[in-house]
PDB file of C-alpha atoms in Angstrom:
ATOM      1  CA  ASP G   1     125.484  43.634 112.640  1.00 72.00           C
ATOM      2  CA  VAL G   2     126.771  46.294 114.979  1.00 72.00           C
ATOM      3  CA  LYS G   3     124.147  48.865 115.717  1.00 89.00           C
ATOM      4  CA  VAL G   4     125.024  52.345 116.933  1.00 94.00           C
ATOM      5  CA  THR G   5     122.076  54.642 117.432  1.00 95.00           C
ATOM      6  CA  GLN G   6     122.054  58.333 118.182  1.00 95.00           C
ATOM      7  CA  SER G   7     119.130  59.992 119.895  1.00 89.00           C
ATOM      8  CA  SER G   8     118.380  62.587 117.224  1.00 91.00           C
ATOM      9  CA  ARG G   9     119.229  63.060 113.545  1.00 94.00           C
ATOM     10  CA  TYR G  10     118.584  66.806 113.641  1.00 96.00           C
ATOM     11  CA  LEU G  11     118.515  69.169 116.572  1.00 96.00           C
ATOM     12  CA  VAL G  12     118.040  72.926 116.815  1.00 97.00           C
ATOM     13  CA  LYS G  13     118.938  74.674 120.058  1.00 97.00           C
ATOM     14  CA  ARG G  14     119.369  78.229 121.292  1.00 97.00           C
ATOM     15  CA  THR G  15     122.596  79.764 122.534  1.00 97.00           C
ATOM     16  CA  GLY G  16     123.104  79.032 126.214  1.00 97.00           C
ATOM     17  CA  GLU G  17     120.928  75.936 126.313  1.00 97.00           C
ATOM     18  CA  LYS G  18     122.210  72.697 127.796  1.00 97.00           C
ATOM     19  CA  VAL G  19     122.240  70.017 125.128  1.00 97.00           C
ATOM     20  CA  PHE G  20     122.378  66.253 125.558  1.00 97.00           C
ATOM     21  CA  LEU G  21     123.353  63.948 122.710  1.00 97.00           C
ATOM     22  CA  GLU G  22     122.973  60.275 123.431  1.00 96.00           C
ATOM     23  CA  CYS G  23     124.579  57.260 121.817  1.00 97.00           C
ATOM     24  CA  VAL G  24     123.698  53.616 122.362  1.00 97.00           C
ATOM     25  CA  GLN G  25     125.563  50.571 121.071  1.00 96.00           C
ATOM     26  CA  ASP G  26     124.524  46.938 121.141  1.00 93.00           C
ATOM     27  CA  MET G  27     127.914  45.217 120.760  1.00 89.00           C
ATOM     28  CA  ASP G  28     129.195  45.265 124.325  1.00 90.00           C
ATOM     29  CA  HIS G  29     132.202  47.349 123.244  1.00 90.00           C
ATOM     30  CA  GLU G  30     134.296  48.959 125.938  1.00 91.00           C
ATOM     31  CA  ASN G  31     135.487  51.873 123.793  1.00 93.00           C
ATOM     32  CA  MET G  32     133.119  54.623 122.746  1.00 95.00           C
ATOM     33  CA  PHE G  33     133.937  57.918 121.047  1.00 96.00           C
ATOM     34  CA  TRP G  34     132.397  61.273 120.245  1.00 97.00           C
ATOM     35  CA  TYR G  35     133.549  63.220 117.186  1.00 97.00           C
ATOM     36  CA  ARG G  36     132.468  66.367 115.488  1.00 97.00           C
ATOM     37  CA  GLN G  37     132.658  66.666 111.729  1.00 96.00           C
ATOM     38  CA  ASP G  38     133.031  69.987 109.971  1.00 93.00           C
ATOM     39  CA  PRO G  39     133.686  70.643 106.264  1.00 88.00           C
ATOM     40  CA  GLY G  40     137.394  70.795 105.530  1.00 86.00           C
ATOM     41  CA  LEU G  41     138.327  69.766 109.074  1.00 89.00           C
ATOM     42  CA  GLY G  42     137.437  66.099 108.933  1.00 90.00           C
ATOM     43  CA  LEU G  43     136.616  64.160 112.083  1.00 93.00           C
ATOM     44  CA  ARG G  44     137.877  65.591 115.323  1.00 93.00           C
ATOM     45  CA  LEU G  45     137.769  63.622 118.558  1.00 94.00           C
ATOM     46  CA  ILE G  46     135.967  65.360 121.412  1.00 97.00           C
ATOM     47  CA  TYR G  47     136.004  62.694 124.145  1.00 96.00           C
ATOM     48  CA  PHE G  48     136.289  58.986 124.416  1.00 93.00           C
ATOM     49  CA  SER G  49     135.558  56.376 127.053  1.00 95.00           C
ATOM     50  CA  TYR G  50     137.210  53.006 127.496  1.00 91.00           C
ATOM     51  CA  ASP G  51     134.994  51.752 130.286  1.00 90.00           C
ATOM     52  CA  VAL G  52     131.986  52.673 132.380  1.00 91.00           C
ATOM     53  CA  LYS G  53     132.594  55.923 134.247  1.00 86.00           C
ATOM     54  CA  MET G  54     135.986  56.272 132.541  1.00 89.00           C
ATOM     55  CA  LYS G  55     136.594  59.110 130.102  1.00 92.00           C
ATOM     56  CA  GLU G  56     139.465  60.878 128.441  1.00 93.00           C
ATOM     57  CA  LYS G  57     139.670  64.161 126.613  1.00 94.00           C
ATOM     58  CA  GLY G  58     140.195  64.079 122.918  1.00 92.00           C
ATOM     59  CA  ASP G  59     141.577  66.852 120.754  1.00 91.00           C
ATOM     60  CA  ILE G  60     138.791  69.411 121.202  1.00 95.00           C
ATOM     61  CA  PRO G  61     137.091  68.871 124.597  1.00 96.00           C
ATOM     62  CA  GLU G  62     136.484  72.536 125.437  1.00 96.00           C
ATOM     63  CA  GLY G  63     132.817  73.310 125.924  1.00 96.00           C
ATOM     64  CA  TYR G  64     131.843  69.639 126.159  1.00 97.00           C
ATOM     65  CA  SER G  65     131.512  66.992 128.828  1.00 97.00           C
ATOM     66  CA  VAL G  66     130.513  63.346 128.701  1.00 97.00           C
ATOM     67  CA  SER G  67     128.788  60.746 130.794  1.00 96.00           C
ATOM     68  CA  ARG G  68     129.023  56.975 130.699  1.00 95.00           C
ATOM     69  CA  GLU G  69     126.949  55.388 133.413  1.00 93.00           C
ATOM     70  CA  LYS G  70     126.250  52.161 131.503  1.00 94.00           C
ATOM     71  CA  LYS G  71     128.478  50.287 129.094  1.00 94.00           C
ATOM     72  CA  GLU G  72     126.126  50.634 126.148  1.00 95.00           C
ATOM     73  CA  ARG G  73     125.387  54.326 126.539  1.00 96.00           C
ATOM     74  CA  PHE G  74     127.677  57.327 126.048  1.00 97.00           C
ATOM     75  CA  SER G  75     126.309  60.850 126.300  1.00 97.00           C
ATOM     76  CA  LEU G  76     127.813  64.084 125.053  1.00 97.00           C
ATOM     77  CA  ILE G  77     126.802  67.220 126.935  1.00 97.00           C
ATOM     78  CA  LEU G  78     127.102  70.802 125.758  1.00 97.00           C
ATOM     79  CA  GLU G  79     126.880  72.700 129.033  1.00 94.00           C
ATOM     80  CA  SER G  80     126.015  76.022 127.392  1.00 96.00           C
ATOM     81  CA  ALA G  81     125.599  75.723 123.654  1.00 97.00           C
ATOM     82  CA  SER G  82     127.260  78.303 121.460  1.00 97.00           C
ATOM     83  CA  THR G  83     126.930  79.018 117.747  1.00 97.00           C
ATOM     84  CA  ASN G  84     130.422  77.655 117.074  1.00 96.00           C
ATOM     85  CA  GLN G  85     129.195  74.266 118.241  1.00 98.00           C
ATOM     86  CA  THR G  86     126.904  74.014 115.241  1.00 97.00           C
ATOM     87  CA  SER G  87     128.190  70.848 113.629  1.00 97.00           C
ATOM     88  CA  MET G  88     127.611  67.196 112.813  1.00 97.00           C
ATOM     89  CA  TYR G  89     128.239  65.014 115.854  1.00 98.00           C
ATOM     90  CA  LEU G  90     129.188  61.400 115.358  1.00 97.00           C
ATOM     91  CA  CYS G  91     129.333  58.655 117.945  1.00 97.00           C
ATOM     92  CA  ALA G  92     131.490  55.575 117.375  1.00 96.00           C
ATOM     93  CA  THR G  93     132.244  52.373 119.188  1.00 94.00           C
ATOM     94  CA  GLY G  94     134.792  49.604 118.867  1.00 90.00           C
ATOM     95  CA  ARG G  95     138.475  48.966 118.977  1.00 80.00           C
ATOM     96  CA  ASN G  96     140.691  49.442 115.906  1.00 76.00           C
ATOM     97  CA  THR G  97     137.599  49.174 113.752  1.00 86.00           C
ATOM     98  CA  GLN G  98     135.211  51.876 114.807  1.00 91.00           C
ATOM     99  CA  TYR G  99     131.518  51.616 114.016  1.00 93.00           C
ATOM    100  CA  PHE G 100     129.765  54.919 113.612  1.00 95.00           C
ATOM    101  CA  GLY G 101     126.241  56.039 114.262  1.00 95.00           C
ATOM    102  CA  PRO G 102     124.312  58.059 111.656  1.00 94.00           C
ATOM    103  CA  GLY G 103     125.195  61.383 113.256  1.00 96.00           C
ATOM    104  CA  THR G 104     123.281  64.272 114.800  1.00 96.00           C
ATOM    105  CA  ARG G 105     123.263  67.545 112.927  1.00 96.00           C
ATOM    106  CA  LEU G 106     123.110  70.192 115.633  1.00 97.00           C
ATOM    107  CA  THR G 107     122.295  73.798 114.856  1.00 97.00           C
ATOM    108  CA  VAL G 108     122.758  76.373 117.592  1.00 97.00           C
ATOM    109  CA  LEU G 109     120.956  79.647 116.916  1.00 96.00           C
TER     110      LEU G 109
ATOM    111  CA  GLN J   1     153.371  63.901 115.484  1.00 55.00           C
ATOM    112  CA  GLN J   2     149.776  62.740 115.608  1.00 68.00           C
ATOM    113  CA  GLN J   3     148.674  64.141 112.273  1.00 88.00           C
ATOM    114  CA  VAL J   4     147.592  62.255 109.225  1.00 94.00           C
ATOM    115  CA  LYS J   5     147.735  64.386 106.084  1.00 96.00           C
ATOM    116  CA  GLN J   6     145.350  63.466 103.298  1.00 96.00           C
ATOM    117  CA  SER J   7     145.225  64.640  99.699  1.00 96.00           C
ATOM    118  CA  PRO J   8     143.538  65.684  97.541  1.00 96.00           C
ATOM    119  CA  GLN J   9     140.614  67.421  99.237  1.00 95.00           C
ATOM    120  CA  SER J  10     138.408  66.656  96.286  1.00 96.00           C
ATOM    121  CA  LEU J  11     138.666  64.415  93.261  1.00 97.00           C
ATOM    122  CA  ILE J  12     136.607  64.080  90.117  1.00 98.00           C
ATOM    123  CA  VAL J  13     137.000  60.915  88.066  1.00 98.00           C
ATOM    124  CA  GLN J  14     135.208  59.545  85.056  1.00 97.00           C
ATOM    125  CA  LYS J  15     133.374  56.256  85.315  1.00 97.00           C
ATOM    126  CA  GLY J  16     135.803  53.413  84.745  1.00 97.00           C
ATOM    127  CA  GLY J  17     138.820  55.448  85.781  1.00 97.00           C
ATOM    128  CA  ILE J  18     141.181  54.963  88.718  1.00 97.00           C
ATOM    129  CA  SER J  19     140.739  57.072  91.840  1.00 98.00           C
ATOM    130  CA  ILE J  20     143.815  57.576  93.997  1.00 98.00           C
ATOM    131  CA  ILE J  21     143.829  59.165  97.440  1.00 98.00           C
ATOM    132  CA  ASN J  22     147.028  59.624  99.393  1.00 98.00           C
ATOM    133  CA  CYS J  23     147.843  59.878 103.084  1.00 98.00           C
ATOM    134  CA  ALA J  24     151.028  60.537 105.010  1.00 97.00           C
ATOM    135  CA  TYR J  25     151.765  60.141 108.697  1.00 96.00           C
ATOM    136  CA  GLU J  26     154.546  61.113 111.089  1.00 93.00           C
ATOM    137  CA  ASN J  27     154.235  58.778 114.050  1.00 90.00           C
ATOM    138  CA  THR J  28     156.185  55.609 113.239  1.00 89.00           C
ATOM    139  CA  ALA J  29     154.455  53.821 116.108  1.00 88.00           C
ATOM    140  CA  PHE J  30     151.154  53.742 114.218  1.00 91.00           C
ATOM    141  CA  ASP J  31     150.385  50.146 113.323  1.00 90.00           C
ATOM    142  CA  TYR J  32     146.873  50.132 111.897  1.00 91.00           C
ATOM    143  CA  PHE J  33     145.726  52.100 108.864  1.00 94.00           C
ATOM    144  CA  PRO J  34     142.031  51.948 107.951  1.00 94.00           C
ATOM    145  CA  TRP J  35     140.090  53.739 105.259  1.00 97.00           C
ATOM    146  CA  TYR J  36     136.530  54.840 105.888  1.00 97.00           C
ATOM    147  CA  GLN J  37     133.843  55.646 103.340  1.00 97.00           C
ATOM    148  CA  GLN J  38     131.055  58.086 104.110  1.00 97.00           C
ATOM    149  CA  PHE J  39     127.936  58.666 102.040  1.00 96.00           C
ATOM    150  CA  PRO J  40     125.871  61.835 102.537  1.00 92.00           C
ATOM    151  CA  GLY J  41     123.649  61.609 105.594  1.00 89.00           C
ATOM    152  CA  LYS J  42     125.428  58.542 106.948  1.00 91.00           C
ATOM    153  CA  GLY J  43     128.218  57.896 109.413  1.00 94.00           C
ATOM    154  CA  PRO J  44     131.584  56.706 108.096  1.00 95.00           C
ATOM    155  CA  ALA J  45     131.965  52.957 107.578  1.00 95.00           C
ATOM    156  CA  LEU J  46     135.132  50.892 107.420  1.00 94.00           C
ATOM    157  CA  LEU J  47     136.090  50.167 103.820  1.00 96.00           C
ATOM    158  CA  ILE J  48     139.462  48.435 104.045  1.00 95.00           C
ATOM    159  CA  ALA J  49     142.414  48.415 106.436  1.00 93.00           C
ATOM    160  CA  ILE J  50     146.076  47.434 106.449  1.00 93.00           C
ATOM    161  CA  ARG J  51     148.834  46.761 108.960  1.00 91.00           C
ATOM    162  CA  PRO J  52     152.449  47.737 108.205  1.00 89.00           C
ATOM    163  CA  ASP J  53     153.689  44.161 107.818  1.00 90.00           C
ATOM    164  CA  VAL J  54     152.248  44.060 104.275  1.00 92.00           C
ATOM    165  CA  SER J  55     152.750  46.490 101.407  1.00 93.00           C
ATOM    166  CA  GLU J  56     149.424  45.991  99.698  1.00 96.00           C
ATOM    167  CA  LYS J  57     145.943  44.781 100.446  1.00 96.00           C
ATOM    168  CA  LYS J  58     143.215  44.300  97.891  1.00 96.00           C
ATOM    169  CA  GLU J  59     139.493  43.835  98.367  1.00 95.00           C
ATOM    170  CA  GLY J  60     137.566  43.815  95.138  1.00 96.00           C
ATOM    171  CA  ARG J  61     138.134  47.113  93.342  1.00 97.00           C
ATOM    172  CA  PHE J  62     139.727  48.718  96.417  1.00 97.00           C
ATOM    173  CA  THR J  63     143.455  48.456  97.125  1.00 97.00           C
ATOM    174  CA  ILE J  64     145.589  49.962  99.867  1.00 96.00           C
ATOM    175  CA  SER J  65     149.242  50.483  99.032  1.00 96.00           C
ATOM    176  CA  PHE J  66     151.528  50.988 102.025  1.00 95.00           C
ATOM    177  CA  ASN J  67     155.060  52.415 101.985  1.00 94.00           C
ATOM    178  CA  LYS J  68     156.533  52.115 105.454  1.00 93.00           C
ATOM    179  CA  SER J  69     159.827  53.856 104.691  1.00 93.00           C
ATOM    180  CA  ALA J  70     158.050  56.862 103.189  1.00 95.00           C
ATOM    181  CA  LYS J  71     155.365  56.808 105.897  1.00 95.00           C
ATOM    182  CA  GLN J  72     152.684  56.953 103.244  1.00 96.00           C
ATOM    183  CA  PHE J  73     149.670  54.907 102.272  1.00 97.00           C
ATOM    184  CA  SER J  74     147.133  55.291  99.533  1.00 98.00           C
ATOM    185  CA  LEU J  75     143.732  54.049  98.436  1.00 98.00           C
ATOM    186  CA  HIS J  76     143.224  53.032  94.827  1.00 98.00           C
ATOM    187  CA  ILE J  77     139.732  52.505  93.468  1.00 98.00           C
ATOM    188  CA  MET J  78     139.852  50.653  90.183  1.00 97.00           C
ATOM    189  CA  ASP J  79     137.059  50.920  87.609  1.00 98.00           C
ATOM    190  CA  SER J  80     135.480  53.744  89.620  1.00 98.00           C
ATOM    191  CA  GLN J  81     131.685  53.815  89.574  1.00 97.00           C
ATOM    192  CA  PRO J  82     129.174  56.607  90.273  1.00 97.00           C
ATOM    193  CA  GLY J  83     128.155  54.615  93.372  1.00 97.00           C
ATOM    194  CA  ASP J  84     131.668  55.156  94.738  1.00 97.00           C
ATOM    195  CA  SER J  85     130.962  58.890  95.006  1.00 98.00           C
ATOM    196  CA  ALA J  86     131.465  59.573  98.708  1.00 97.00           C
ATOM    197  CA  THR J  87     133.889  61.125 101.147  1.00 97.00           C
ATOM    198  CA  TYR J  88     136.871  58.959 102.021  1.00 98.00           C
ATOM    199  CA  PHE J  89     138.890  59.259 105.215  1.00 97.00           C
ATOM    200  CA  CYS J  90     142.217  57.654 105.948  1.00 96.00           C
ATOM    201  CA  ALA J  91     143.161  57.051 109.561  1.00 94.00           C
ATOM    202  CA  ALA J  92     145.907  55.634 111.736  1.00 93.00           C
ATOM    203  CA  SER J  93     146.060  54.228 115.225  1.00 88.00           C
ATOM    204  CA  LEU J  94     148.210  52.552 117.823  1.00 80.00           C
ATOM    205  CA  SER J  95     147.124  49.111 118.917  1.00 71.00           C
ATOM    206  CA  GLY J  96     147.261  48.231 122.549  1.00 63.00           C
ATOM    207  CA  GLY J  97     146.742  51.720 123.841  1.00 59.00           C
ATOM    208  CA  SER J  98     143.538  53.684 123.795  1.00 62.00           C
ATOM    209  CA  GLU J  99     143.271  52.746 120.116  1.00 72.00           C
ATOM    210  CA  LYS J 100     142.155  56.194 119.164  1.00 83.00           C
ATOM    211  CA  LEU J 101     142.003  56.780 115.457  1.00 89.00           C
ATOM    212  CA  VAL J 102     143.686  59.832 114.000  1.00 90.00           C
ATOM    213  CA  PHE J 103     141.791  60.807 110.872  1.00 92.00           C
ATOM    214  CA  GLY J 104     142.824  62.641 107.748  1.00 94.00           C
ATOM    215  CA  LYS J 105     140.610  65.535 106.702  1.00 94.00           C
ATOM    216  CA  GLY J 106     138.826  63.584 104.017  1.00 95.00           C
ATOM    217  CA  THR J 107     138.581  63.479 100.233  1.00 97.00           C
ATOM    218  CA  LYS J 108     135.319  64.078  98.447  1.00 97.00           C
ATOM    219  CA  LEU J 109     135.228  61.775  95.443  1.00 98.00           C
ATOM    220  CA  THR J 110     132.838  62.382  92.566  1.00 98.00           C
ATOM    221  CA  VAL J 111     132.632  59.777  89.827  1.00 97.00           C
ATOM    222  CA  ASN J 112     130.932  61.126  86.732  1.00 96.00           C
ATOM    223  CA  PRO J 113     128.847  58.737  84.620  1.00 93.00           C
TER     224      PRO J 113
END
Protein backbone atom coordinates (compact mmCIF):
# COMPACT_ATOMS: atom_id res chain seq x y z
CA ASP A 1 0.00 0.00 0.00
CA VAL A 2 1.17 3.48 -0.84
CA LYS A 3 1.64 5.56 2.24
CA VAL A 4 1.61 9.35 2.15
CA THR A 5 2.00 11.02 5.50
CA GLN A 6 1.64 14.67 6.38
CA SER A 7 3.35 16.16 9.39
CA SER A 8 0.26 17.52 11.12
CA ARG A 9 -3.50 16.93 10.88
CA TYR A 10 -4.36 20.29 12.45
CA LEU A 11 -2.28 23.41 12.76
CA VAL A 12 -3.04 26.86 14.15
CA LYS A 13 -0.68 29.71 13.34
CA ARG A 14 -0.63 33.49 13.69
CA THR A 15 -0.56 35.97 10.84
CA GLY A 16 3.00 36.60 9.70
CA GLU A 17 4.42 33.33 10.98
CA LYS A 18 6.48 31.09 8.73
CA VAL A 19 4.75 27.76 8.34
CA PHE A 20 6.21 24.45 7.19
CA LEU A 21 4.01 21.59 6.02
CA GLU A 22 5.82 18.36 5.34
CA CYS A 23 4.85 15.38 3.23
CA VAL A 24 6.59 12.02 3.07
CA GLN A 25 5.88 9.17 0.66
CA ASP A 26 7.20 5.63 0.71
CA MET A 27 6.66 4.62 -2.93
CA ASP A 28 9.73 6.09 -4.60
CA HIS A 29 7.52 8.28 -6.80
CA GLU A 30 9.17 11.07 -8.73
CA ASN A 31 6.08 13.30 -8.86
CA MET A 32 4.78 15.01 -5.75
CA PHE A 33 2.08 17.66 -5.47
CA TRP A 34 0.67 20.18 -3.03
CA TYR A 35 -2.99 21.21 -3.25
CA ARG A 36 -5.27 23.33 -1.19
CA GLN A 37 -8.91 22.42 -0.83
CA ASP A 38 -11.59 24.98 -0.11
CA PRO A 39 -15.38 24.51 -0.11
CA GLY A 40 -16.85 25.17 -3.53
CA LEU A 41 -13.42 25.57 -5.13
CA GLY A 42 -12.32 21.96 -5.20
CA LEU A 43 -8.65 21.04 -5.31
CA ARG A 44 -6.28 23.68 -6.56
CA LEU A 45 -2.66 22.90 -7.36
CA ILE A 46 -0.13 25.06 -5.54
CA TYR A 47 3.19 23.50 -6.61
CA PHE A 48 4.46 20.23 -7.87
CA SER A 49 7.82 18.54 -8.17
CA TYR A 50 8.88 15.91 -10.68
CA ASP A 51 12.29 15.21 -9.23
CA VAL A 52 14.59 16.13 -6.37
CA LYS A 53 15.28 19.86 -6.35
CA MET A 54 12.91 20.32 -9.29
CA LYS A 55 9.69 22.27 -8.84
CA GLU A 56 7.05 23.95 -10.93
CA LYS A 57 4.35 26.42 -10.05
CA GLY A 58 0.81 25.24 -10.11
CA ASP A 59 -2.29 27.37 -10.45
CA ILE A 60 -2.05 29.31 -7.18
CA PRO A 61 1.62 29.57 -6.12
CA GLU A 62 1.47 33.10 -4.69
CA GLY A 63 2.44 33.22 -1.04
CA TYR A 64 3.91 29.72 -1.08
CA SER A 65 7.24 28.08 -1.78
CA VAL A 66 8.37 24.47 -1.75
CA SER A 67 11.42 22.40 -1.03
CA ARG A 68 12.37 18.94 -2.21
CA GLU A 69 15.78 17.94 -0.97
CA LYS A 70 15.06 14.19 -0.89
CA LYS A 71 12.90 12.13 -3.21
CA GLU A 72 10.51 11.01 -0.50
CA ARG A 73 9.96 14.39 1.11
CA PHE A 74 8.18 17.47 -0.25
CA SER A 75 7.68 20.52 1.94
CA LEU A 76 5.28 23.40 1.48
CA ILE A 77 6.34 26.70 3.03
CA LEU A 78 4.15 29.68 3.81
CA GLU A 79 6.71 32.46 4.10
CA SER A 80 4.39 34.81 5.99
CA ALA A 81 1.06 33.23 6.78
CA SER A 82 -2.07 35.23 6.13
CA THR A 83 -5.69 34.61 7.09
CA ASN A 84 -6.62 33.85 3.48
CA GLN A 85 -4.31 30.85 3.63
CA THR A 86 -6.59 29.16 6.14
CA SER A 87 -7.45 25.98 4.29
CA MET A 88 -7.04 22.23 4.01
CA TYR A 89 -3.69 21.34 2.47
CA LEU A 90 -3.31 18.04 0.69
CA CYS A 91 -0.12 16.38 -0.48
CA ALA A 92 -0.20 13.80 -3.27
CA THR A 93 2.27 11.59 -5.05
CA GLY A 94 2.26 9.45 -8.16
CA ARG A 95 1.81 9.66 -11.87
CA ASN A 96 -1.65 9.55 -13.48
CA THR A 97 -2.97 7.96 -10.32
CA GLN A 98 -2.28 10.31 -7.47
CA TYR A 99 -2.21 9.05 -3.90
CA PHE A 100 -3.19 11.61 -1.32
CA GLY A 101 -2.20 12.13 2.27
CA PRO A 102 -4.84 12.74 4.96
CA GLY A 103 -4.47 16.51 4.77
CA THR A 104 -3.48 19.29 7.16
CA ARG A 105 -6.17 21.69 8.25
CA LEU A 106 -4.37 24.99 8.74
CA THR A 107 -5.97 27.89 10.55
CA VAL A 108 -4.24 31.26 10.42
CA LEU A 109 -5.46 33.69 13.08
CA GLN B 1 -8.73 25.35 -21.86
CA GLN B 2 -7.57 23.58 -18.73
CA GLN B 3 -10.87 23.56 -16.89
CA VAL B 4 -12.97 20.60 -15.96
CA LYS B 5 -16.55 21.56 -15.16
CA GLN B 6 -18.42 19.32 -12.76
CA SER B 7 -22.11 19.20 -11.89
CA PRO B 8 -24.09 19.11 -9.73
CA GLN B 9 -22.42 20.66 -6.70
CA SER B 10 -24.52 18.54 -4.41
CA LEU B 11 -26.76 15.53 -4.86
CA ILE B 12 -29.20 13.77 -2.58
CA VAL B 13 -30.29 10.27 -3.51
CA GLN B 14 -32.36 7.65 -1.77
CA LYS B 15 -30.80 4.32 -0.90
CA GLY B 16 -31.00 2.01 -3.89
CA GLY B 17 -31.22 4.85 -6.38
CA ILE B 18 -28.80 5.85 -9.13
CA SER B 19 -26.39 8.72 -8.56
CA ILE B 20 -25.13 10.52 -11.65
CA ILE B 21 -22.37 13.12 -11.68
CA ASN B 22 -21.31 14.84 -14.87
CA CYS B 23 -18.09 16.45 -16.05
CA ALA B 24 -17.11 18.34 -19.17
CA TYR B 25 -13.69 19.33 -20.44
CA GLU B 26 -12.28 21.58 -23.15
CA ASN B 27 -8.77 20.33 -23.82
CA THR B 28 -9.01 17.54 -26.41
CA ALA B 29 -5.46 16.48 -25.57
CA PHE B 30 -6.55 15.11 -22.19
CA ASP B 31 -6.20 11.34 -22.27
CA TYR B 32 -6.83 10.14 -18.73
CA PHE B 33 -10.01 10.73 -16.74
CA PRO B 34 -10.09 9.53 -13.13
CA TRP B 35 -12.74 9.91 -10.47
CA TYR B 36 -11.75 10.40 -6.86
CA GLN B 37 -13.84 9.75 -3.75
CA GLN B 38 -13.26 11.68 -0.55
CA PHE B 39 -14.74 10.90 2.85
CA PRO B 40 -14.78 13.56 5.58
CA GLY B 41 -11.41 13.90 7.27
CA LYS B 42 -9.61 11.88 4.60
CA GLY B 43 -7.67 12.66 1.46
CA PRO B 44 -9.24 11.82 -1.91
CA ALA B 45 -8.72 8.27 -3.18
CA LEU B 46 -8.90 6.97 -6.72
CA LEU B 47 -12.26 5.32 -7.38
CA ILE B 48 -12.22 4.49 -11.08
CA ALA B 49 -10.56 5.86 -14.22
CA ILE B 50 -11.00 5.71 -17.98
CA ARG B 51 -9.00 6.47 -21.11
CA PRO B 52 -10.71 7.87 -24.23
CA ASP B 53 -10.29 4.70 -26.29
CA VAL B 54 -13.30 3.15 -24.49
CA SER B 55 -16.78 4.56 -23.99
CA GLU B 56 -17.58 2.85 -20.71
CA LYS B 57 -15.83 1.27 -17.79
CA LYS B 58 -17.54 -0.57 -14.98
CA GLU B 59 -16.22 -1.61 -11.59
CA GLY B 60 -18.86 -3.08 -9.34
CA ARG B 61 -21.60 -0.51 -8.82
CA PHE B 62 -19.50 2.31 -10.31
CA THR B 63 -19.51 3.06 -14.04
CA ILE B 64 -17.80 5.79 -16.04
CA SER B 65 -19.46 6.74 -19.30
CA PHE B 66 -17.26 8.66 -21.73
CA ASN B 67 -18.41 10.69 -24.75
CA LYS B 68 -15.37 11.85 -26.67
CA SER B 69 -17.24 13.88 -29.28
CA ALA B 70 -19.16 15.80 -26.62
CA LYS B 71 -16.07 16.08 -24.40
CA GLN B 72 -18.06 14.80 -21.46
CA PHE B 73 -17.78 11.97 -18.98
CA SER B 74 -19.95 10.91 -16.10
CA LEU B 75 -19.94 8.71 -13.03
CA HIS B 76 -22.93 6.48 -12.35
CA ILE B 77 -23.35 4.84 -8.97
CA MET B 78 -25.92 2.08 -9.15
CA ASP B 79 -27.85 0.91 -6.09
CA SER B 80 -26.47 3.85 -4.10
CA GLN B 81 -25.77 3.12 -0.44
CA PRO B 82 -25.42 5.41 2.60
CA GLY B 83 -21.74 4.37 2.68
CA ASP B 84 -21.32 6.04 -0.72
CA SER B 85 -22.00 9.43 0.88
CA ALA B 86 -18.83 11.37 0.11
CA THR B 87 -17.48 14.10 -2.11
CA TYR B 88 -16.63 13.00 -5.64
CA PHE B 89 -14.13 14.74 -7.89
CA CYS B 90 -13.64 14.18 -11.59
CA ALA B 91 -10.27 15.00 -13.10
CA ALA B 92 -8.37 14.97 -16.36
CA SER B 93 -4.73 14.84 -17.31
CA LEU B 94 -2.25 14.59 -20.13
CA SER B 95 -0.01 11.55 -20.11
CA GLY B 96 3.61 11.95 -20.92
CA GLY B 97 3.92 15.49 -19.69
CA SER B 98 3.95 16.63 -16.10
CA GLU B 99 0.83 14.50 -15.63
CA LYS B 100 -0.83 17.14 -13.55
CA LEU B 101 -4.44 16.44 -12.79
CA VAL B 102 -7.02 19.12 -13.44
CA PHE B 103 -9.85 18.61 -10.98
CA GLY B 104 -13.51 19.49 -11.11
CA LYS B 105 -14.88 21.36 -8.11
CA GLY B 106 -16.48 18.32 -6.57
CA THR B 107 -19.95 16.94 -5.89
CA LYS B 108 -21.14 16.23 -2.39
CA LEU B 109 -23.27 13.11 -2.52
CA THR B 110 -25.67 12.24 0.29
CA VAL B 111 -27.44 8.89 0.16
CA ASN B 112 -30.39 8.78 2.52
CA PRO B 113 -31.26 5.45 4.17
